[in-house]
CSV table of C-alpha atoms in Angstrom, one decimal:
chain,number,residue,atom,x,y,z
A,1,MET,CA,-12.0,24.9,7.5
A,2,PRO,CA,-9.9,26.8,9.9
A,3,ALA,CA,-6.9,29.5,8.4
A,4,GLY,CA,-4.4,27.7,6.9
A,5,ALA,CA,-6.0,24.3,6.9
A,6,ALA,CA,-4.0,23.3,3.5
A,7,GLY,CA,-0.7,25.2,4.4
A,8,ALA,CA,2.4,23.4,5.2
A,9,GLY,CA,2.8,21.8,2.3
A,10,VAL,CA,-0.2,19.8,2.2
A,11,THR,CA,-2.0,20.4,-1.2
A,12,SER,CA,-5.9,21.4,-1.0
A,13,ASP,CA,-6.8,17.5,-2.5
A,14,ILE,CA,-4.9,15.9,0.3
A,15,ASP,CA,-6.5,18.1,2.9
A,16,ARG,CA,-10.1,17.4,1.6
A,17,LEU,CA,-9.7,13.7,1.5
A,18,ARG,CA,-7.3,12.7,4.1
A,19,ARG,CA,-8.0,15.0,7.1
A,20,SER,CA,-10.9,16.1,9.2
A,21,ASP,CA,-11.7,18.0,12.0
A,22,ILE,CA,-10.7,17.4,15.6
A,23,THR,CA,-12.3,20.0,17.7
A,24,VAL,CA,-11.2,20.2,21.3
A,25,HIS,CA,-13.5,22.1,24.3
A,26,VAL,CA,-11.8,22.4,27.5
A,27,ASN,CA,-13.2,23.3,30.6
A,28,VAL,CA,-11.1,24.3,33.3
A,29,GLY,CA,-11.4,25.1,37.3
A,30,GLY,CA,-11.3,28.6,38.3
A,31,ASN,CA,-8.0,28.3,40.3
A,32,ILE,CA,-6.2,27.5,37.2
A,33,ASN,CA,-4.2,29.6,34.8
A,34,HIS,CA,-5.1,29.0,31.4
A,35,GLY,CA,-1.4,29.9,30.1
A,36,GLN,CA,-0.1,27.3,32.3
A,37,VAL,CA,-2.4,24.6,30.4
A,38,SER,CA,-1.6,23.0,27.0
A,39,ILE,CA,-3.5,20.5,24.9
A,40,ARG,CA,-1.4,18.2,22.5
A,41,VAL,CA,-3.0,16.7,20.0
A,42,LEU,CA,-1.0,13.8,18.8
A,43,GLN,CA,-1.2,11.0,15.7
A,44,LYS,CA,-0.2,7.6,16.9
A,45,LYS,CA,-0.8,5.6,13.6
A,46,LYS,CA,-2.0,6.9,9.9
A,47,ALA,CA,-4.9,5.0,8.8
A,48,PHE,CA,-4.0,5.3,5.2
A,49,PRO,CA,-2.1,2.3,3.6
A,50,PHE,CA,1.8,3.3,3.2
A,51,GLY,CA,3.7,0.0,2.4
A,52,THR,CA,6.4,-1.5,0.3
A,53,CYS,CA,7.0,-4.9,-1.0
A,54,VAL,CA,9.3,-7.1,1.3
A,55,ALA,CA,11.9,-9.6,0.0
A,56,ALA,CA,11.3,-12.9,2.2
A,57,TRP,CA,15.4,-13.8,1.6
A,58,ALA,CA,15.9,-10.7,3.5
A,59,TYR,CA,13.1,-10.5,5.9
A,60,ASN,CA,13.8,-14.4,6.9
A,61,ASP,CA,17.0,-14.1,7.7
A,62,GLY,CA,18.1,-13.6,10.7
A,63,SER,CA,21.3,-11.1,10.3
A,64,LYS,CA,19.0,-8.7,8.8
A,65,GLY,CA,17.4,-7.3,11.4
A,66,ALA,CA,18.1,-3.6,10.1
A,67,TYR,CA,15.9,-4.6,6.9
A,68,ARG,CA,12.9,-6.2,9.1
A,69,ASP,CA,13.2,-3.0,11.5
A,70,PHE,CA,12.8,-0.7,8.7
A,71,ILE,CA,9.8,-2.2,7.3
A,72,HIS,CA,7.9,-2.5,11.1
A,73,GLN,CA,9.1,1.1,11.8
A,74,HIS,CA,8.0,2.8,8.7
A,75,TYR,CA,5.3,1.0,7.1
A,76,ASN,CA,1.9,-0.4,7.7
A,77,TRP,CA,1.3,-2.4,4.8
A,78,ALA,CA,3.4,-4.9,2.9
A,79,VAL,CA,3.2,-7.2,-0.1
A,80,PRO,CA,5.6,-10.6,-0.8
A,81,GLU,CA,7.9,-9.7,-3.7
A,82,ASN,CA,8.4,-13.2,-4.9
A,83,SER,CA,7.5,-15.7,-2.0
A,84,LEU,CA,3.9,-16.1,-2.9
A,85,LYS,CA,3.9,-16.7,-6.8
A,86,TRP,CA,3.2,-19.9,-8.0
A,87,ALA,CA,6.7,-20.5,-9.3
A,88,SER,CA,8.2,-19.7,-6.0
A,89,ILE,CA,5.9,-22.0,-4.3
A,90,GLU,CA,6.0,-24.8,-6.7
A,91,PRO,CA,8.8,-24.6,-9.5
A,92,ASN,CA,8.1,-28.1,-9.8
A,93,ARG,CA,5.4,-30.1,-9.9
A,94,GLY,CA,4.2,-31.5,-6.6
A,95,GLN,CA,7.4,-29.8,-4.8
A,96,LYS,CA,5.4,-27.4,-2.9
A,97,ASN,CA,7.1,-24.6,-0.3
A,98,TYR,CA,4.9,-22.3,1.4
A,99,GLN,CA,6.9,-21.9,4.6
A,100,PRO,CA,8.9,-18.9,3.4
A,101,GLY,CA,5.7,-16.8,2.7
A,102,LEU,CA,4.1,-18.0,6.0
A,103,ASN,CA,7.0,-17.2,7.9
A,104,MET,CA,7.2,-14.0,6.5
A,105,LEU,CA,3.8,-13.1,6.8
A,106,HIS,CA,3.3,-14.4,10.6
A,107,GLY,CA,6.1,-11.7,11.1
A,108,LEU,CA,4.7,-8.9,9.5
A,109,ARG,CA,1.2,-9.5,11.1
A,110,ASN,CA,2.8,-9.7,14.7
A,111,HIS,CA,4.3,-6.3,13.8
A,112,GLY,CA,0.7,-5.0,12.8
A,113,ILE,CA,1.6,-4.9,9.3
A,114,LYS,CA,-1.0,-5.4,6.8
A,115,VAL,CA,-0.7,-7.8,3.7
A,116,ARG,CA,-1.5,-7.8,-0.2
A,117,GLY,CA,-1.3,-11.1,-1.7
A,118,HIS,CA,0.7,-11.3,-4.8
A,119,ASN,CA,-0.1,-13.3,-6.7
A,120,LEU,CA,-2.2,-16.3,-7.7
A,121,VAL,CA,-1.4,-16.4,-11.3
A,122,TRP,CA,0.8,-14.6,-13.7
A,123,SER,CA,-0.3,-15.0,-17.5
A,124,VAL,CA,3.2,-13.5,-19.3
A,125,ASP,CA,4.5,-16.2,-21.0
A,126,ASN,CA,8.4,-16.0,-19.6
A,127,THR,CA,6.9,-16.5,-15.9
A,128,VAL,CA,5.1,-19.5,-16.5
A,129,GLN,CA,6.7,-23.0,-15.3
A,130,ASN,CA,7.9,-25.2,-17.6
A,131,TRP,CA,5.8,-27.9,-16.2
A,132,VAL,CA,2.8,-25.8,-16.4
A,133,LYS,CA,3.4,-25.1,-19.9
A,134,ALA,CA,3.0,-29.0,-20.6
A,135,LEU,CA,-0.6,-29.4,-19.2
A,136,HIS,CA,-3.7,-28.7,-21.6
A,137,GLY,CA,-7.4,-28.7,-21.3
A,138,ASP,CA,-9.3,-30.1,-18.4
A,139,GLU,CA,-5.7,-30.9,-16.6
A,140,LEU,CA,-4.9,-27.8,-16.8
A,141,ARG,CA,-8.0,-26.1,-15.6
A,142,LYS,CA,-7.5,-28.6,-12.6
A,143,VAL,CA,-4.1,-28.0,-11.5
A,144,VAL,CA,-5.0,-24.0,-11.7
A,145,HIS,CA,-8.0,-24.3,-10.0
A,146,ASP,CA,-6.4,-26.5,-7.0
A,147,HIS,CA,-3.5,-24.3,-6.9
A,148,ILE,CA,-5.7,-21.4,-6.4
A,149,VAL,CA,-7.8,-22.8,-3.9
A,150,GLU,CA,-5.0,-24.4,-1.9
A,151,THR,CA,-2.8,-21.2,-1.8
A,152,ILE,CA,-5.8,-18.9,-0.7
A,153,ASN,CA,-6.9,-21.4,1.9
A,154,THR,CA,-3.3,-21.4,3.4
A,155,PHE,CA,-3.2,-17.6,3.5
A,156,LYS,CA,-6.8,-17.5,4.3
A,157,GLY,CA,-6.6,-14.6,7.2
A,158,LEU,CA,-3.3,-13.5,6.4
A,159,VAL,CA,-3.9,-11.4,3.5
A,160,GLU,CA,-6.5,-8.6,2.7
A,161,HIS,CA,-5.8,-8.7,-0.9
A,162,TRP,CA,-4.8,-11.0,-4.1
A,163,ASP,CA,-3.9,-9.9,-7.4
A,164,VAL,CA,-5.7,-12.8,-9.2
A,165,ASN,CA,-4.3,-13.1,-12.6
A,166,ASN,CA,-1.3,-10.5,-12.8
A,167,GLU,CA,-0.4,-8.4,-15.8
A,168,ASN,CA,-3.4,-9.7,-17.7
A,169,LEU,CA,-3.2,-7.2,-20.5
A,170,HIS,CA,0.6,-8.1,-21.2
A,171,GLY,CA,0.0,-11.7,-21.1
A,172,GLN,CA,-2.8,-14.2,-21.7
A,173,TRP,CA,-0.8,-17.2,-21.6
A,174,TYR,CA,-3.6,-19.1,-20.3
A,175,GLN,CA,-6.2,-18.0,-22.3
A,176,HIS,CA,-4.4,-19.0,-25.3
A,177,GLN,CA,-3.3,-22.2,-23.7
A,178,LEU,CA,-7.2,-23.3,-23.2
A,179,ASN,CA,-8.3,-21.4,-26.5
A,180,ASP,CA,-10.7,-19.6,-24.0
A,181,ASN,CA,-10.6,-16.1,-23.9
A,182,GLY,CA,-12.9,-15.7,-21.0
A,183,TYR,CA,-10.9,-17.8,-18.8
A,184,ASN,CA,-9.3,-14.9,-17.1
A,185,LEU,CA,-12.7,-14.0,-15.6
A,186,GLU,CA,-13.2,-17.8,-14.8
A,187,LEU,CA,-9.9,-17.4,-12.6
A,188,PHE,CA,-11.5,-14.5,-10.7
A,189,ARG,CA,-15.0,-16.8,-10.0
A,190,ILE,CA,-12.8,-19.7,-8.4
A,191,ALA,CA,-10.6,-17.1,-6.4
A,192,HIS,CA,-14.0,-15.4,-4.9
A,193,ALA,CA,-15.6,-18.9,-4.3
A,194,ALA,CA,-12.7,-20.0,-2.3
A,195,ASP,CA,-12.6,-16.8,-0.1
A,196,PRO,CA,-15.6,-14.3,-0.6
A,197,ASN,CA,-14.2,-12.0,2.1
A,198,VAL,CA,-10.6,-11.5,0.5
A,199,LYS,CA,-10.4,-8.5,-1.7
A,200,LEU,CA,-9.2,-9.3,-5.3
A,201,PHE,CA,-7.4,-7.0,-7.4
A,202,LEU,CA,-6.4,-6.7,-11.2
A,203,ASN,CA,-2.8,-5.7,-11.3
A,204,ASP,CA,-0.9,-4.3,-14.4
A,205,TYR,CA,2.0,-1.5,-15.4
A,206,ASN,CA,2.0,1.0,-18.2
A,207,VAL,CA,-1.3,2.2,-16.9
A,208,VAL,CA,-0.7,5.0,-14.5
A,209,SER,CA,3.2,5.6,-15.1
A,210,ASN,CA,2.8,6.4,-18.6
A,211,SER,CA,-0.2,5.6,-21.0
A,212,TYR,CA,0.7,2.8,-23.3
A,213,SER,CA,-2.1,0.6,-21.7
A,214,THR,CA,-4.2,3.2,-19.9
A,215,ASN,CA,-7.2,2.8,-21.8
A,216,ASP,CA,-6.8,-0.9,-22.5
A,217,TYR,CA,-7.0,-1.5,-18.3
A,218,LEU,CA,-10.3,1.2,-18.2
A,219,ARG,CA,-12.2,-1.2,-20.7
A,220,GLN,CA,-10.7,-4.4,-19.1
A,221,GLY,CA,-11.6,-3.0,-15.5
A,222,GLN,CA,-15.3,-2.2,-16.8
A,223,GLN,CA,-15.6,-5.8,-18.3
A,224,PHE,CA,-14.4,-7.3,-15.2
A,225,LYS,CA,-16.9,-5.3,-13.1
A,226,ALA,CA,-19.7,-5.7,-15.5
A,227,ALA,CA,-19.2,-9.6,-14.9
A,228,ASN,CA,-19.5,-9.4,-11.2
A,229,VAL,CA,-16.9,-11.7,-10.8
A,230,GLY,CA,-15.5,-10.2,-7.3
A,231,LEU,CA,-13.4,-7.9,-8.7
A,232,TYR,CA,-12.7,-4.9,-5.9
A,233,GLY,CA,-10.0,-3.1,-6.9
A,234,LEU,CA,-7.4,-2.0,-10.1
A,235,GLY,CA,-3.9,-2.4,-8.8
A,236,ALA,CA,-1.6,0.2,-10.7
A,237,GLN,CA,1.9,-0.7,-10.3
A,238,CYS,CA,3.4,2.8,-11.0
A,239,HIS,CA,7.0,2.0,-12.0
A,240,PHE,CA,8.1,5.4,-13.4
A,241,GLY,CA,10.5,5.6,-16.3
A,242,ASP,CA,14.1,5.9,-16.2
A,243,GLU,CA,14.9,9.8,-14.8
A,244,ALA,CA,10.9,10.4,-15.8
A,245,ASP,CA,9.5,12.9,-13.2
A,246,PRO,CA,5.9,11.3,-12.4
A,247,GLU,CA,4.1,14.6,-12.0
A,248,PRO,CA,3.1,15.2,-15.9
A,249,GLY,CA,0.1,13.5,-16.7
A,250,THR,CA,-0.2,10.8,-13.7
A,251,LYS,CA,-3.2,12.7,-12.5
A,252,GLN,CA,-5.1,12.5,-15.9
A,253,ARG,CA,-4.3,8.8,-15.7
A,254,LEU,CA,-5.8,7.9,-12.5
A,255,ASP,CA,-9.0,9.9,-13.3
A,256,THR,CA,-9.5,7.7,-16.4
A,257,LEU,CA,-8.9,4.6,-14.4
A,258,ALA,CA,-11.2,6.1,-11.6
A,259,GLN,CA,-14.1,5.7,-14.4
A,260,VAL,CA,-14.3,2.1,-13.8
A,261,GLY,CA,-16.0,2.9,-10.3
A,262,VAL,CA,-13.7,1.0,-8.0
A,263,PRO,CA,-10.5,1.8,-5.5
A,264,ILE,CA,-7.2,2.2,-7.0
A,265,TRP,CA,-4.3,0.8,-4.9
A,266,ALA,CA,-0.6,2.0,-6.3
A,267,THR,CA,0.9,-1.4,-5.7
A,268,GLU,CA,4.4,-1.3,-7.2
A,269,LEU,CA,5.8,2.5,-7.0
A,270,ASP,CA,9.1,3.4,-8.0
A,271,VAL,CA,10.7,6.1,-9.5
A,272,VAL,CA,14.5,6.0,-10.8
A,273,ALA,CA,17.1,8.6,-10.8
A,274,SER,CA,20.9,8.8,-10.2
A,275,ASP,CA,21.0,11.8,-8.4
A,276,GLU,CA,19.4,11.2,-4.8
A,277,ASN,CA,17.8,14.7,-4.6
A,278,ARG,CA,16.1,14.3,-8.0
A,279,ARG,CA,14.9,11.2,-6.7
A,280,ALA,CA,13.5,12.6,-3.5
A,281,ASP,CA,11.6,14.9,-5.8
A,282,PHE,CA,10.4,12.2,-7.9
A,283,TYR,CA,8.8,10.3,-5.5
A,284,GLU,CA,7.6,13.3,-3.8
A,285,HIS,CA,5.7,14.3,-6.7
A,286,ALA,CA,4.5,10.8,-7.1
A,287,LEU,CA,3.2,10.7,-3.5
A,288,THR,CA,1.5,13.6,-3.6
A,289,VAL,CA,-0.5,12.7,-6.6
A,290,LEU,CA,-1.6,9.3,-5.6
A,291,TYR,CA,-2.4,10.5,-2.4
A,292,GLY,CA,-4.6,13.5,-3.4
A,293,HIS,CA,-6.4,11.4,-5.6
A,294,HIS,CA,-9.9,10.6,-4.5
A,295,ALA,CA,-9.9,7.0,-5.9
A,296,VAL,CA,-6.4,5.8,-4.5
A,297,GLU,CA,-7.1,3.9,-1.3
A,298,GLY,CA,-3.5,2.8,-0.8
A,299,ILE,CA,0.2,3.3,-1.5
A,300,LEU,CA,3.0,0.7,-1.7
A,301,MET,CA,6.3,0.6,-2.8
A,302,TRP,CA,7.9,-2.0,-4.9
A,303,GLY,CA,11.1,-1.7,-2.2
A,304,PHE,CA,13.5,0.6,-0.3
A,305,TRP,CA,16.9,-0.9,-0.3
A,306,ASP,CA,19.5,-0.7,-2.8
A,307,LYS,CA,20.4,-4.6,-1.9
A,308,ALA,CA,16.8,-5.7,-2.7
A,309,HIS,CA,15.6,-3.5,-5.1
A,310,TRP,CA,15.0,-4.8,-8.8
A,311,ARG,CA,16.3,-1.4,-9.9
A,312,GLY,CA,18.9,-1.0,-7.8
A,313,ALA,CA,20.3,2.2,-6.0
A,314,ARG,CA,19.3,4.5,-8.4
A,315,ALA,CA,15.6,3.6,-6.7
A,316,ALA,CA,16.2,2.9,-3.3
A,317,LEU,CA,15.2,4.9,0.0
A,318,VAL,CA,18.4,3.8,1.8
A,319,VAL,CA,21.8,1.9,1.1
A,320,GLY,CA,24.5,-0.5,1.7
A,321,ASP,CA,24.4,-3.0,4.9
A,322,ASN,CA,23.6,-0.6,7.6
A,323,LEU,CA,20.4,1.0,5.8
A,324,GLN,CA,21.9,4.7,5.2
A,325,LEU,CA,19.2,7.2,4.3
A,326,THR,CA,19.3,8.8,0.7
A,327,ALA,CA,17.7,12.4,0.5
A,328,ALA,CA,15.2,10.3,-1.0
A,329,GLY,CA,14.8,8.3,2.0
A,330,ARG,CA,14.7,11.3,3.9
A,331,ARG,CA,12.0,13.4,2.0
A,332,VAL,CA,9.7,10.3,2.1
A,333,LEU,CA,9.9,9.6,5.7
A,334,GLU,CA,9.3,13.4,6.2
A,335,LEU,CA,5.9,13.0,4.0
A,336,PHE,CA,4.8,9.7,5.8
A,337,GLU,CA,6.1,10.6,9.2
A,338,HIS,CA,5.9,14.6,9.7
A,339,ARG,CA,3.9,16.5,6.8
A,340,TRP,CA,1.1,13.8,6.5
A,341,MET,CA,0.8,13.3,10.3
A,342,THR,CA,-0.6,15.5,12.8
A,343,ASP,CA,1.1,16.7,16.3
A,344,GLU,CA,-0.6,20.2,17.3
A,345,THR,CA,0.1,21.7,20.7
A,346,HIS,CA,-2.1,24.5,21.9
A,347,ASN,CA,-1.8,26.7,24.9
A,348,LEU,CA,-5.3,27.7,26.8
A,349,ALA,CA,-4.3,31.0,26.9
A,350,ALA,CA,-5.4,31.6,23.4
A,351,GLY,CA,-8.6,30.1,24.4
A,352,THR,CA,-10.6,26.9,25.5
A,353,GLN,CA,-11.7,25.9,22.3
A,354,PHE,CA,-10.0,25.0,19.1
A,355,THR,CA,-9.9,23.2,16.1
A,356,VAL,CA,-7.4,20.8,14.5
A,357,ARG,CA,-7.1,19.6,10.9
A,358,GLY,CA,-6.2,16.1,11.6
A,359,PHE,CA,-4.8,13.2,9.3
A,360,HIS,CA,-7.5,10.1,9.4
A,361,GLY,CA,-5.5,7.5,11.9
A,362,ASP,CA,-5.5,6.8,15.8
A,363,TYR,CA,-4.9,9.6,18.2
A,364,GLU,CA,-3.7,10.7,21.6
A,365,VAL,CA,-4.8,13.5,23.2
A,366,GLN,CA,-2.5,14.9,26.2
A,367,VAL,CA,-3.1,17.4,28.8
A,368,ILE,CA,0.0,19.1,30.2
A,369,VAL,CA,-0.1,21.3,33.0
A,370,GLN,CA,3.2,23.5,33.7
A,371,GLY,CA,5.2,21.1,32.1
A,372,GLN,CA,3.9,18.2,33.0
A,373,GLU,CA,1.4,15.4,31.7
A,374,HIS,CA,-1.7,14.6,33.6
A,375,THR,CA,-1.8,11.2,32.7
A,376,ASN,CA,-5.1,10.3,34.0
A,377,LEU,CA,-6.9,12.9,31.5
A,378,ARG,CA,-5.0,11.2,28.7
A,379,GLN,CA,-7.9,10.3,26.2
A,380,THR,CA,-7.6,8.2,22.6
A,381,PHE,CA,-9.8,8.4,19.6
A,382,SER,CA,-9.7,7.3,16.1
A,383,LEU,CA,-10.3,10.1,13.3
A,384,GLY,CA,-12.2,8.8,10.1
A,385,ASN,CA,-13.7,11.0,7.6
A,386,GLY,CA,-16.4,12.6,9.8
A,387,PRO,CA,-15.5,15.6,12.4
A,388,HIS,CA,-14.8,14.5,16.0
A,389,THR,CA,-14.9,16.2,19.2
A,390,VAL,CA,-12.7,15.7,22.4
A,391,ASN,CA,-14.1,17.1,25.5
A,392,ILE,CA,-11.7,18.0,28.6
A,393,ASN,CA,-12.3,18.6,32.2
A,394,ILE,CA,-9.5,19.9,34.3
A,395,SER,CA,-10.3,20.7,37.9
């Protein structure tokens, strides 16, 4: 590891998990002054998923261009906040509307943003539609089965993940209505049969932001994994408490959930603090612990704009109609786009071979001679978990 590899605000865990060596070898013709040549190693895209929930009412509104632009510019993953939930799609029996979700997903995908599907079924009592609550037995089973299959088929190819049975630790309405404790496993079987390629998740709260349900979630994850019903990962919502610093205890709770042996995604991250600098610290603490944990495969925030955030301005990165950055927003973007991205320039006067610790993602290598880039020598590559070597010939 090069000297200072874990410096510049990058923890040793983040360096070990999220960066690899890029070794550059340069052959320079004899008539070229090394001191006039610089090599720039520039990361163009990050591999790690940093995302946000997206409100269809705002995204699909032609007058909300600033909202869409912020998402397209700063995130590489998204999750619909409400528009894919059954109660949004079919509030009354037979009156279905998939269009808001489809419009939004096509827009996101056209900007290279991958999408989590949230959610197929939500078992918390007060989220179940009244017309569903009137159903029993085989009729309920058939309606749920048909909804899951139709929804998965409608969004097939547009979503990478599905939260199958949202917040099942905190609500078991379907299991109780059917008097079938194993029905939560059956929901996964239905979803997995409908699309074996989409990744299926549990998704719950009070499992990382505090410890109220952490051990229950460990047991549930182990149960689903052992049942072989297609569970891919655990969604940990990460709604941290009011004025609560995320740092204490978060790593230990992630360690507990990692014992399931499947990837963890932070699916709904937010913090709350009235003071925007304190909020900035809280977001940095949460993101640093999550990004630095070996089991965490992606991080999505549960919104960023005060006008479209369930917890309002005290959780927001940007505020007002012009989406003005707060201190919290500046800090998060500094992490995403500077501290946790790679952009290094090396002058060959210091040597024709050097190593860069690069964050995983897509790269461009530029050759600059006397201040001008020689675009014919530009190279591109993708950096993953292994080292990468770049050979450059300058004649």
